[in-house]
Structures are given as C-alpha cells and as structure tokens.
C-alpha cells in the first residue's frame, strides 16, 4: 500500500476534467476535452507517451503514409494536445477517491486535485514470465524492451520469447543488430499478424524454436557483474530440455493493465481490465471514464486507444452538460 497523502490545509486545485495517463488515449482525450472547453489537466505518469514510445517502427497508425516511429507519433499527438490547450503535468497519481463528486486525486502522494470528471488512460505494461533467475538477471541481459536494450547486444545472440506482434517485431528489430536471434514460442503457429510472420520467417538470422517453453535463465556472476549465458527451454510434448546459448533474453509475452490504483472503486474483470459500457468509456462511476489499453483486452492498438480517448473526451463533456 502506498502511504496516505499527508494532511494539508492548502486548498486542493480544482479542474473540470483530470486525465490520468499520457499514451494515445490520454493525449487524444486531452484534444477532445480541450476543444470542448473543459480545460483538462493531464498527469503524464512514469512513461511519458506510453507503450508506443518503445516501438521502433509503426506502419498502422493513420496519417503516416510511410510509417513512423512510436516516439515521433507520440510527440506529434502530445504537441497537438498542447496546441489546443491541454495542460500537461509530470507526476504519478498515487491515490484516488471516487466515492463522491468532485472526485479526489493525489499526485506524487502530496498534491490534491479535485475534478468534476476523470478520464483513466493508464494503459498496460509488459508482463514477466516469473522464471527462477529472471529477477537476478533483469537489467543484465533480461529485458522486456528490445528497442531500449537491443543495442547492448550488437553482433551477439539473443532470444525473444512469445509469438505475438511484439515478439515478431522485437525479433525483426534485433535481427538487424545481432548475429543471431532465436524466437521461443510455446505453440507451432504464431499469434502475430501475417505480414510480420512472413518477414520473420524470411529473415535468415532468425531461428524459430517452436513448441518450447522457457524453464530458466542461465548466467554468471562475478562480484557485481552479471551476464546471461543461456536460456533453458523445454519441448512442450516430449518434455526434453536443452539450452540455447544466448547473451540476451527479451520477453514479449503480452501486457497487464495498469489498474491497481482503482481497485475497489472501479469495476474490473478477472484480468484487471476496467469494465466500460461498450462504445462509451463509461465506468461504473458516473463521471469517471476509462480509455485505451487499461480497458481494452481485445485490440490494444494505438489507433484504437486514440479513438477511445476521443470517446472519453466527448463523454466527459456531455456528462458535464447534463449534470
Ligand atoms: P499478445 O498478442 O498477447 O502475445 C503474447 C504472446 O506471448 C503469445 O504468443 C503467447 O502465446 C505468448 N505467451 C503468453 N504467456 C506466455 C507464457 N507464460 N509463456 C510463454 N509464452 C507466453 O501480446 P503482444 O505481442 O504484446 O501484443 C499485445 C497487443 O498489442 C496485441 O493486440 C498486438 O496485436 C498489439 N501489437 C500490435 C503491434 C502492431 O500492430 N505493430 C505491435 C505490437 C503489439 P500464445 O500465442 O500461445 O497465447
């Protein structure tokens, strides 16, 4: 549990619309809420720009005919939100109280903000496998972000775990830097899109290890220096184990919604996705809306998140007109 915010005699800042999160959903909600004169305040969180900022090549976000990079797209959307008047503030929302209106939120455990409407756009974060030695080598050869850490493995051998779009994109990215890239996937067919599958299967320095699951990460430690030397994998049907000699392990096994902050207040499904009324972004609390990956177990695309941010911005404005 996070510590409770200290008592303060200062008046809380009040806004008509508070947006929590700065991915495509949060920024687009900012654009719509600003144009509806809600003067929204957007708290940007830890990873400014969200998950797209760690995606190297994006070909499926409309408006970029030749594709672009995640950071460039997010910078563009952020600038557009600023241009129409969205106030941006660094910080993390550490506590919320949605029990009465106006809603109460605390930033960085201290600054209290009251809001007539709240748009939750906190996104999702990469999942970890939970292997025995994973924590030990995290940051020393084990990563969930190929575009952040791939550069450390130039001309080395790496492995990507997973069979979705992220795994395929990561493997393609790493194949340009590394001598060899394995993909370890637990089934005999990929989940990722056909175009990426084709590219992966036609890249000579990518080898797919089908039907295998990771068992443990192997490595060495001398003093404070740790390094990965291999990934132990098991064939799903035969149970046969072997070691892939690799210097880097990249996990790409999906995401978890970042919704812990709202537990007990907003309705969620078993995986922690915030439940919204289809097509509206409305949560179980009138005046609180959710947009983007934190409420989307199905599509998890940047453009879908942006669209749901637009919906939440419009809904917040309608809510204030009606109340
Ligand atoms: P994902 O689609 O959920 O794929 C996760 C992969 O990891 C699956 O292949 C899954 O295997 C495997 N996996 C899950 N748990 C595992 C475990 N415990 N051990 C071994 N393997 C495990 O996740 P994602 O690739 O991060 O994609 C998330 C969303 O973002 C998707 O909707 C995707 O389309 C989207 N995305 C889009 C793009 C793009 O369009 N450019 C890029 C990246 C992501 P199974 O297949 O057997 O379930």
CSV table of C-alpha atoms and ligand atoms in Angstrom, one decimal:
chain,number,residue,atom,x,y,z
A,1,UNK,CA,0.0,0.0,0.0
A,2,UNK,CA,1.2,3.5,-0.8
A,3,UNK,CA,1.4,5.9,2.1
A,4,UNK,CA,-1.6,8.1,2.5
A,5,UNK,CA,-1.2,11.7,1.4
A,6,UNK,CA,-0.2,14.0,4.3
A,7,UNK,CA,-3.0,16.3,5.6
A,8,UNK,CA,-2.7,19.7,4.2
A,9,UNK,CA,-4.5,22.9,4.9
A,10,UNK,CA,-3.9,24.2,1.4
A,11,UNK,CA,-6.9,24.3,-0.9
A,12,UNK,CA,-7.0,21.5,-3.4
A,13,UNK,CA,-6.6,22.5,-7.1
A,14,UNK,CA,-9.9,22.0,-8.9
A,15,UNK,CA,-10.3,21.1,-12.6
A,16,UNK,CA,-13.3,20.2,-14.7
A,17,UNK,CA,-11.5,17.2,-16.3
A,18,UNK,CA,-8.5,15.3,-15.0
A,19,UNK,CA,-6.8,12.9,-17.4
A,20,UNK,CA,-4.6,10.2,-15.9
A,21,UNK,CA,-2.1,8.8,-18.4
A,22,UNK,CA,-0.2,10.0,-21.5
A,23,UNK,CA,-0.5,7.4,-24.2
A,24,UNK,CA,-2.5,7.9,-27.4
A,25,UNK,CA,-5.7,7.5,-25.3
A,26,UNK,CA,-4.8,10.2,-22.7
A,27,UNK,CA,-3.5,12.7,-25.2
A,28,UNK,CA,-6.5,12.3,-27.6
A,29,UNK,CA,-8.9,12.7,-24.6
A,30,UNK,CA,-6.9,15.9,-23.9
A,31,UNK,CA,-7.5,17.1,-27.5
A,32,UNK,CA,-11.3,16.5,-27.3
A,33,UNK,CA,-11.7,17.8,-23.8
A,34,UNK,CA,-9.8,20.9,-24.6
A,35,UNK,CA,-11.8,21.7,-27.7
A,36,UNK,CA,-15.0,21.2,-25.5
A,37,UNK,CA,-13.6,23.9,-23.2
A,38,UNK,CA,-13.1,21.6,-20.2
A,39,UNK,CA,-9.5,22.9,-19.7
A,40,UNK,CA,-8.3,19.4,-18.9
A,41,UNK,CA,-5.2,18.7,-16.8
A,42,UNK,CA,-3.3,15.6,-17.9
A,43,UNK,CA,-0.9,13.9,-15.4
A,44,UNK,CA,1.7,12.2,-17.6
A,45,UNK,CA,2.9,9.4,-15.4
A,46,UNK,CA,6.1,7.4,-15.4
A,47,UNK,CA,6.4,6.5,-19.1
A,48,UNK,CA,5.5,9.8,-20.9
A,49,UNK,CA,3.9,8.9,-24.2
A,50,UNK,CA,3.1,5.3,-23.1
A,51,UNK,CA,3.9,2.0,-24.7
A,52,UNK,CA,4.3,3.3,-28.2
A,53,UNK,CA,7.4,5.2,-27.2
A,54,UNK,CA,9.2,1.9,-27.1
A,55,UNK,CA,8.1,0.8,-30.5
A,56,UNK,CA,10.5,1.4,-33.3
A,57,UNK,CA,8.5,1.1,-36.5
A,58,UNK,CA,4.8,1.8,-36.7
A,59,UNK,CA,3.1,1.2,-40.0
A,60,UNK,CA,-0.5,1.0,-38.9
A,61,UNK,CA,-1.1,4.4,-37.4
A,62,UNK,CA,-3.1,6.5,-39.9
A,63,UNK,CA,-1.6,9.8,-41.0
A,64,UNK,CA,1.9,8.5,-41.6
A,65,UNK,CA,1.9,7.2,-45.2
A,66,UNK,CA,5.4,5.8,-45.0
A,67,UNK,CA,5.1,4.7,-41.3
A,68,UNK,CA,7.0,6.3,-38.5
A,69,UNK,CA,8.5,5.6,-35.1
A,70,UNK,CA,6.4,5.4,-31.9
A,71,UNK,CA,8.3,8.3,-30.2
A,72,UNK,CA,7.7,10.6,-33.2
A,73,UNK,CA,4.0,9.7,-33.3
A,74,UNK,CA,3.6,10.3,-29.6
A,75,UNK,CA,5.4,13.6,-29.7
A,76,UNK,CA,3.1,14.7,-32.5
A,77,UNK,CA,-0.1,13.8,-30.6
A,78,UNK,CA,1.3,15.4,-27.4
A,79,UNK,CA,2.1,18.6,-29.3
A,80,UNK,CA,-1.4,18.6,-30.8
A,81,UNK,CA,-2.9,18.3,-27.3
A,82,UNK,CA,-0.7,21.1,-26.1
A,83,UNK,CA,-1.7,23.2,-29.1
A,84,UNK,CA,-5.4,23.0,-28.3
A,85,UNK,CA,-4.8,23.9,-24.6
A,86,UNK,CA,-4.3,20.6,-22.7
A,87,UNK,CA,-2.3,21.3,-19.5
A,88,UNK,CA,0.4,18.7,-19.1
A,89,UNK,CA,2.0,17.9,-15.7
A,90,UNK,CA,4.7,15.4,-14.8
A,91,UNK,CA,3.9,13.2,-11.9
A,92,UNK,CA,2.1,10.0,-10.9
A,93,UNK,CA,-1.4,9.8,-9.5
A,94,UNK,CA,-0.8,7.8,-6.3
A,95,UNK,CA,-4.3,7.7,-4.8
A,96,UNK,CA,-7.9,8.4,-5.9
A,97,UNK,CA,-11.2,8.7,-4.1
A,98,UNK,CA,-14.1,8.4,-6.4
A,99,UNK,CA,-16.7,8.0,-3.6
A,100,UNK,CA,-18.2,11.4,-4.1
A,101,UNK,CA,-18.1,14.3,-6.6
A,102,UNK,CA,-16.0,16.2,-7.1
A,103,UNK,CA,-13.5,13.3,-7.3
A,104,UNK,CA,-10.3,13.5,-5.3
A,105,UNK,CA,-6.9,12.5,-6.7
A,106,UNK,CA,-3.4,12.9,-5.3
A,107,UNK,CA,-0.3,13.4,-7.4
A,108,UNK,CA,3.0,12.1,-6.1
A,109,UNK,CA,1.4,11.4,-2.7
A,110,UNK,CA,1.0,15.1,-1.9
A,111,UNK,CA,-0.7,17.4,-4.4
A,112,UNK,CA,-4.5,17.1,-4.1
A,113,UNK,CA,-6.6,17.7,-7.1
A,114,UNK,CA,-10.4,17.7,-7.2
A,115,UNK,CA,-12.1,17.0,-10.6
A,116,UNK,CA,-15.7,17.0,-11.9
A,117,UNK,CA,-14.7,14.3,-14.3
A,118,UNK,CA,-11.8,11.9,-14.6
A,119,UNK,CA,-10.5,10.0,-17.6
A,120,UNK,CA,-8.4,7.0,-16.7
A,121,UNK,CA,-5.9,6.2,-19.5
A,122,UNK,CA,-3.2,4.5,-17.6
A,123,UNK,CA,-2.5,1.8,-20.3
A,124,UNK,CA,-0.8,-1.5,-19.7
A,125,UNK,CA,2.7,-2.7,-19.0
A,126,UNK,CA,4.8,-5.7,-20.2
A,127,UNK,CA,4.3,-9.0,-18.4
A,128,UNK,CA,7.2,-11.0,-17.0
A,129,UNK,CA,7.5,-14.8,-17.1
A,130,UNK,CA,8.4,-15.3,-13.4
A,131,UNK,CA,11.3,-17.7,-14.1
A,132,UNK,CA,13.5,-18.6,-11.2
A,133,UNK,CA,16.5,-16.5,-12.3
A,134,UNK,CA,14.6,-13.7,-14.1
A,135,UNK,CA,14.9,-11.1,-11.3
A,136,UNK,CA,18.6,-11.8,-10.8
A,137,UNK,CA,19.4,-11.0,-14.4
A,138,UNK,CA,16.8,-8.3,-15.0
A,139,UNK,CA,18.7,-5.3,-16.5
A,140,UNK,CA,21.8,-7.6,-17.0
A,141,UNK,CA,20.6,-9.3,-20.1
A,142,UNK,CA,16.9,-9.9,-19.4
A,143,UNK,CA,14.5,-7.2,-20.7
A,144,UNK,CA,11.0,-6.6,-22.0
A,145,UNK,CA,12.1,-3.8,-24.3
A,146,UNK,CA,14.1,-4.7,-27.4
A,147,UNK,CA,14.2,-1.2,-28.7
A,148,UNK,CA,15.5,0.1,-25.4
A,149,UNK,CA,18.1,-2.6,-24.8
A,150,UNK,CA,18.8,-4.3,-28.1
A,151,UNK,CA,21.8,-2.0,-28.8
A,152,UNK,CA,23.8,-3.8,-25.9
A,153,UNK,CA,23.7,-7.0,-27.9
A,154,UNK,CA,25.2,-5.9,-31.2
A,155,UNK,CA,26.8,-8.9,-33.0
A,156,UNK,CA,25.7,-11.2,-30.1
A,157,UNK,CA,23.0,-13.9,-29.9
A,158,UNK,CA,19.6,-13.1,-28.3
A,159,UNK,CA,16.3,-14.8,-27.8
A,160,UNK,CA,12.8,-13.4,-27.9
A,161,UNK,CA,10.0,-15.3,-26.0
A,162,UNK,CA,6.5,-15.1,-27.4
A,163,UNK,CA,4.6,-15.4,-30.6
A,164,UNK,CA,2.5,-12.2,-30.8
A,165,UNK,CA,3.1,-9.0,-32.7
A,166,UNK,CA,5.5,-7.7,-30.1
A,167,UNK,CA,7.7,-10.8,-30.2
A,168,UNK,CA,7.8,-10.7,-34.0
A,169,UNK,CA,8.6,-7.0,-34.2
A,170,UNK,CA,11.3,-7.4,-31.5
A,171,UNK,CA,12.9,-10.3,-33.3
A,172,UNK,CA,13.0,-8.3,-36.6
A,173,UNK,CA,14.5,-5.3,-34.8
A,174,UNK,CA,17.1,-7.4,-33.1
A,175,UNK,CA,17.9,-9.3,-36.3
A,176,UNK,CA,19.4,-6.0,-37.6
A,177,UNK,CA,21.8,-5.7,-34.7
A,178,UNK,CA,22.5,-9.3,-33.5
A,179,UNK,CA,24.4,-12.1,-35.2
A,180,UNK,CA,21.5,-14.5,-34.4
A,181,UNK,CA,18.1,-14.3,-32.9
A,182,UNK,CA,16.0,-17.2,-31.6
A,183,UNK,CA,12.3,-17.0,-31.1
A,184,UNK,CA,11.0,-19.4,-28.5
A,185,UNK,CA,7.2,-19.9,-28.9
A,186,UNK,CA,5.0,-22.3,-26.9
A,187,UNK,CA,3.0,-23.4,-29.9
A,188,UNK,CA,3.5,-24.4,-33.6
A,189,UNK,CA,2.0,-21.2,-35.0
A,190,UNK,CA,2.4,-17.5,-34.3
A,191,UNK,CA,-0.4,-15.3,-33.0
A,192,UNK,CA,1.1,-12.2,-34.6
A,193,UNK,CA,-0.1,-10.7,-37.9
A,194,UNK,CA,0.6,-12.4,-41.3
A,195,UNK,CA,2.8,-9.6,-42.6
A,196,UNK,CA,5.2,-9.8,-39.6
A,197,UNK,CA,5.2,-13.6,-39.7
A,198,UNK,CA,6.3,-13.6,-43.3
A,199,UNK,CA,9.1,-11.1,-42.6
A,200,UNK,CA,10.3,-13.2,-39.6
A,201,UNK,CA,10.3,-16.5,-41.5
A,202,UNK,CA,12.2,-14.9,-44.3
A,203,UNK,CA,14.9,-13.4,-42.2
A,204,UNK,CA,18.0,-15.7,-42.4
A,205,UNK,CA,19.4,-14.9,-38.9
A,206,UNK,CA,16.1,-15.6,-37.1
A,207,UNK,CA,15.5,-19.2,-36.0
A,208,UNK,CA,12.2,-20.2,-34.5
A,209,UNK,CA,12.2,-22.8,-31.7
A,210,UNK,CA,8.6,-24.0,-32.0
A,211,UNK,CA,6.6,-25.7,-29.2
A,212,UNK,CA,9.1,-24.9,-26.4
A,213,UNK,CA,8.7,-23.0,-23.1
A,214,UNK,CA,11.4,-21.3,-21.2
A,215,UNK,CA,12.4,-23.0,-18.0
A,216,UNK,CA,15.2,-20.8,-16.6
A,217,UNK,CA,17.7,-18.2,-17.5
A,218,UNK,CA,21.3,-19.2,-17.1
A,219,UNK,CA,24.2,-16.8,-16.3
A,220,UNK,CA,27.3,-16.0,-14.4
A,221,UNK,CA,28.0,-13.5,-11.6
A,222,UNK,CA,31.4,-12.1,-10.7
A,223,UNK,CA,31.1,-9.5,-7.9
A,224,UNK,CA,28.5,-7.0,-9.1
A,225,UNK,CA,28.9,-8.1,-12.8
A,226,UNK,CA,26.3,-10.4,-14.0
A,227,UNK,CA,25.8,-11.8,-17.5
A,228,UNK,CA,23.3,-14.1,-19.2
A,229,UNK,CA,24.8,-17.1,-20.9
A,230,UNK,CA,21.8,-19.2,-21.9
A,231,UNK,CA,18.1,-20.0,-21.9
A,232,UNK,CA,17.0,-23.4,-20.8
A,233,UNK,CA,13.9,-24.5,-22.7
A,234,UNK,CA,11.6,-27.5,-22.7
A,235,UNK,CA,9.8,-29.1,-25.5
A,236,UNK,CA,6.1,-29.0,-24.6
A,237,UNK,CA,5.1,-32.5,-25.7
A,238,UNK,CA,8.3,-34.6,-25.1
A,239,UNK,CA,9.5,-32.7,-22.0
A,240,UNK,CA,13.0,-32.8,-23.4
A,241,UNK,CA,15.1,-29.9,-22.2
A,242,UNK,CA,18.0,-28.1,-23.9
A,243,UNK,CA,20.0,-24.9,-23.5
A,244,UNK,CA,20.1,-22.1,-26.1
A,245,UNK,CA,23.4,-20.2,-25.8
A,246,UNK,CA,22.3,-16.6,-25.8
A,247,UNK,CA,23.6,-13.3,-24.3
A,248,UNK,CA,20.3,-11.6,-24.1
A,249,UNK,CA,16.7,-12.7,-23.3
A,250,UNK,CA,13.8,-10.5,-24.4
A,251,UNK,CA,10.4,-11.4,-23.1
A,252,UNK,CA,7.4,-10.4,-25.2
A,253,UNK,CA,4.5,-12.3,-23.7
A,254,UNK,CA,1.8,-9.7,-23.5
A,255,UNK,CA,0.7,-7.0,-21.2
A,256,UNK,CA,-1.1,-6.4,-17.9
A,257,UNK,CA,-3.5,-3.4,-17.5
A,258,UNK,CA,-2.3,-0.7,-15.1
A,259,UNK,CA,-5.3,-0.5,-12.9
A,260,UNK,CA,-4.2,-1.4,-9.4
A,261,UNK,CA,-4.8,2.2,-8.3
A,262,UNK,CA,-8.5,1.9,-9.0
A,263,UNK,CA,-9.1,-1.5,-7.3
A,264,UNK,CA,-12.2,-1.5,-5.1
A,265,UNK,CA,-13.5,1.6,-6.8
A,266,UNK,CA,-13.8,0.9,-10.5
A,267,UNK,CA,-15.4,-2.4,-11.7
A,268,UNK,CA,-12.8,-4.7,-13.3
A,269,UNK,CA,-12.7,-8.1,-15.0
A,270,UNK,CA,-10.7,-11.0,-13.7
A,271,UNK,CA,-7.5,-9.8,-15.6
A,272,UNK,CA,-7.8,-6.3,-14.1
A,273,UNK,CA,-9.2,-4.5,-17.2
A,274,UNK,CA,-11.5,-1.7,-16.2
A,275,UNK,CA,-15.1,-2.6,-17.4
A,276,UNK,CA,-16.6,0.1,-19.6
A,277,UNK,CA,-20.0,0.3,-21.2
A,278,UNK,CA,-19.3,-0.6,-24.9
A,279,UNK,CA,-18.7,2.4,-27.1
A,280,UNK,CA,-18.9,5.0,-24.3
A,281,UNK,CA,-15.9,4.7,-22.0
A,282,UNK,CA,-18.3,4.9,-19.0
A,283,UNK,CA,-17.2,3.1,-15.9
A,284,UNK,CA,-19.5,2.0,-13.0
A,285,UNK,CA,-19.0,5.5,-11.5
A,286,UNK,CA,-20.8,8.3,-13.4
A,287,UNK,CA,-18.3,11.0,-14.3
A,288,UNK,CA,-15.3,8.6,-14.4
A,289,UNK,CA,-14.4,7.3,-17.8
A,290,UNK,CA,-11.7,4.9,-19.0
A,291,UNK,CA,-9.9,4.8,-22.4
A,292,UNK,CA,-7.2,2.9,-24.1
A,293,UNK,CA,-5.4,-0.3,-23.1
A,294,UNK,CA,-6.5,-0.2,-19.4
A,295,UNK,CA,-10.0,-1.1,-20.6
A,296,UNK,CA,-9.3,-3.0,-23.8
A,297,UNK,CA,-8.4,-6.7,-23.6
A,298,UNK,CA,-9.2,-7.2,-27.3
A,299,UNK,CA,-7.5,-4.8,-29.7
A,300,UNK,CA,-4.7,-3.0,-27.8
A,301,UNK,CA,-3.8,-0.9,-30.8
A,302,UNK,CA,-2.5,2.7,-30.7
A,303,UNK,CA,-5.2,4.0,-33.0
A,304,UNK,CA,-8.0,2.2,-31.1
A,305,UNK,CA,-6.7,3.7,-27.9
A,306,UNK,CA,-6.7,7.1,-29.5
A,307,UNK,CA,-10.3,6.6,-30.7
A,308,UNK,CA,-11.4,5.5,-27.2
A,309,UNK,CA,-9.7,8.6,-25.8
A,310,UNK,CA,-11.8,10.8,-28.2
A,311,UNK,CA,-14.9,9.0,-27.0
A,312,UNK,CA,-14.0,9.6,-23.3
A,313,UNK,CA,-13.3,13.3,-24.0
A,314,UNK,CA,-16.7,13.7,-25.7
A,315,UNK,CA,-18.5,11.7,-22.9
A,316,UNK,CA,-16.9,13.8,-20.2
A,317,UNK,CA,-18.1,17.0,-21.9
A,318,UNK,CA,-21.6,15.6,-22.3
A,319,UNK,CA,-21.6,14.5,-18.7
A,320,UNK,CA,-20.8,18.0,-17.5
A,321,UNK,CA,-23.5,19.5,-19.7
A,322,UNK,CA,-26.1,17.0,-18.3
A,323,UNK,CA,-25.0,17.5,-14.7
B,1,LIG,P1,0.0,-11.0,-27.2
B,1,LIG,O1,-0.6,-10.8,-28.6
B,1,LIG,O2,-0.9,-11.3,-26.1
B,1,LIG,O3,1.0,-12.2,-27.4
B,1,LIG,C1,1.7,-12.7,-26.3
B,1,LIG,C2,2.5,-13.9,-26.8
B,1,LIG,O4,3.2,-14.5,-25.7
B,1,LIG,C3,1.6,-15.1,-27.4
B,1,LIG,O5,2.2,-15.6,-28.5
B,1,LIG,C4,1.5,-16.0,-26.2
B,1,LIG,O6,1.4,-17.4,-26.6
B,1,LIG,C5,2.9,-15.8,-25.5
B,1,LIG,N1,2.8,-16.1,-24.1
B,1,LIG,C6,2.0,-15.6,-23.2
B,1,LIG,N2,2.2,-16.0,-22.0
B,1,LIG,C7,3.3,-16.9,-22.1
B,1,LIG,C8,4.0,-17.7,-21.2
B,1,LIG,N3,3.7,-17.7,-19.9
B,1,LIG,N4,5.0,-18.4,-21.7
B,1,LIG,C9,5.3,-18.4,-23.0
B,1,LIG,N5,4.6,-17.7,-23.9
B,1,LIG,C10,3.6,-16.9,-23.5
B,1,LIG,O7,0.9,-9.8,-26.8
B,1,LIG,P2,1.7,-8.7,-27.6
B,1,LIG,O8,2.5,-9.4,-28.7
B,1,LIG,O9,2.5,-7.9,-26.7
B,1,LIG,O10,0.6,-7.8,-28.3
B,1,LIG,C11,-0.3,-7.1,-27.5
B,1,LIG,C12,-1.2,-6.4,-28.4
B,1,LIG,O11,-0.6,-5.3,-29.0
B,1,LIG,C13,-1.8,-7.2,-29.5
B,1,LIG,O12,-3.2,-6.9,-29.7
B,1,LIG,C14,-1.0,-6.9,-30.7
B,1,LIG,O13,-1.7,-7.0,-31.9
B,1,LIG,C15,-0.7,-5.4,-30.4
B,1,LIG,N6,0.6,-5.0,-31.0
B,1,LIG,C16,0.5,-4.5,-32.3
B,1,LIG,C17,1.6,-4.2,-33.0
B,1,LIG,C18,1.5,-3.6,-34.3
B,1,LIG,O14,0.4,-3.7,-34.9
B,1,LIG,N7,2.5,-3.1,-35.0
B,1,LIG,C19,2.9,-4.3,-32.3
B,1,LIG,C20,2.9,-4.8,-31.1
B,1,LIG,C21,1.8,-5.2,-30.4
B,1,LIG,P3,0.1,-17.9,-27.3
B,1,LIG,O15,0.1,-17.4,-28.7
B,1,LIG,O16,0.2,-19.4,-27.3
B,1,LIG,O17,-1.1,-17.4,-26.5
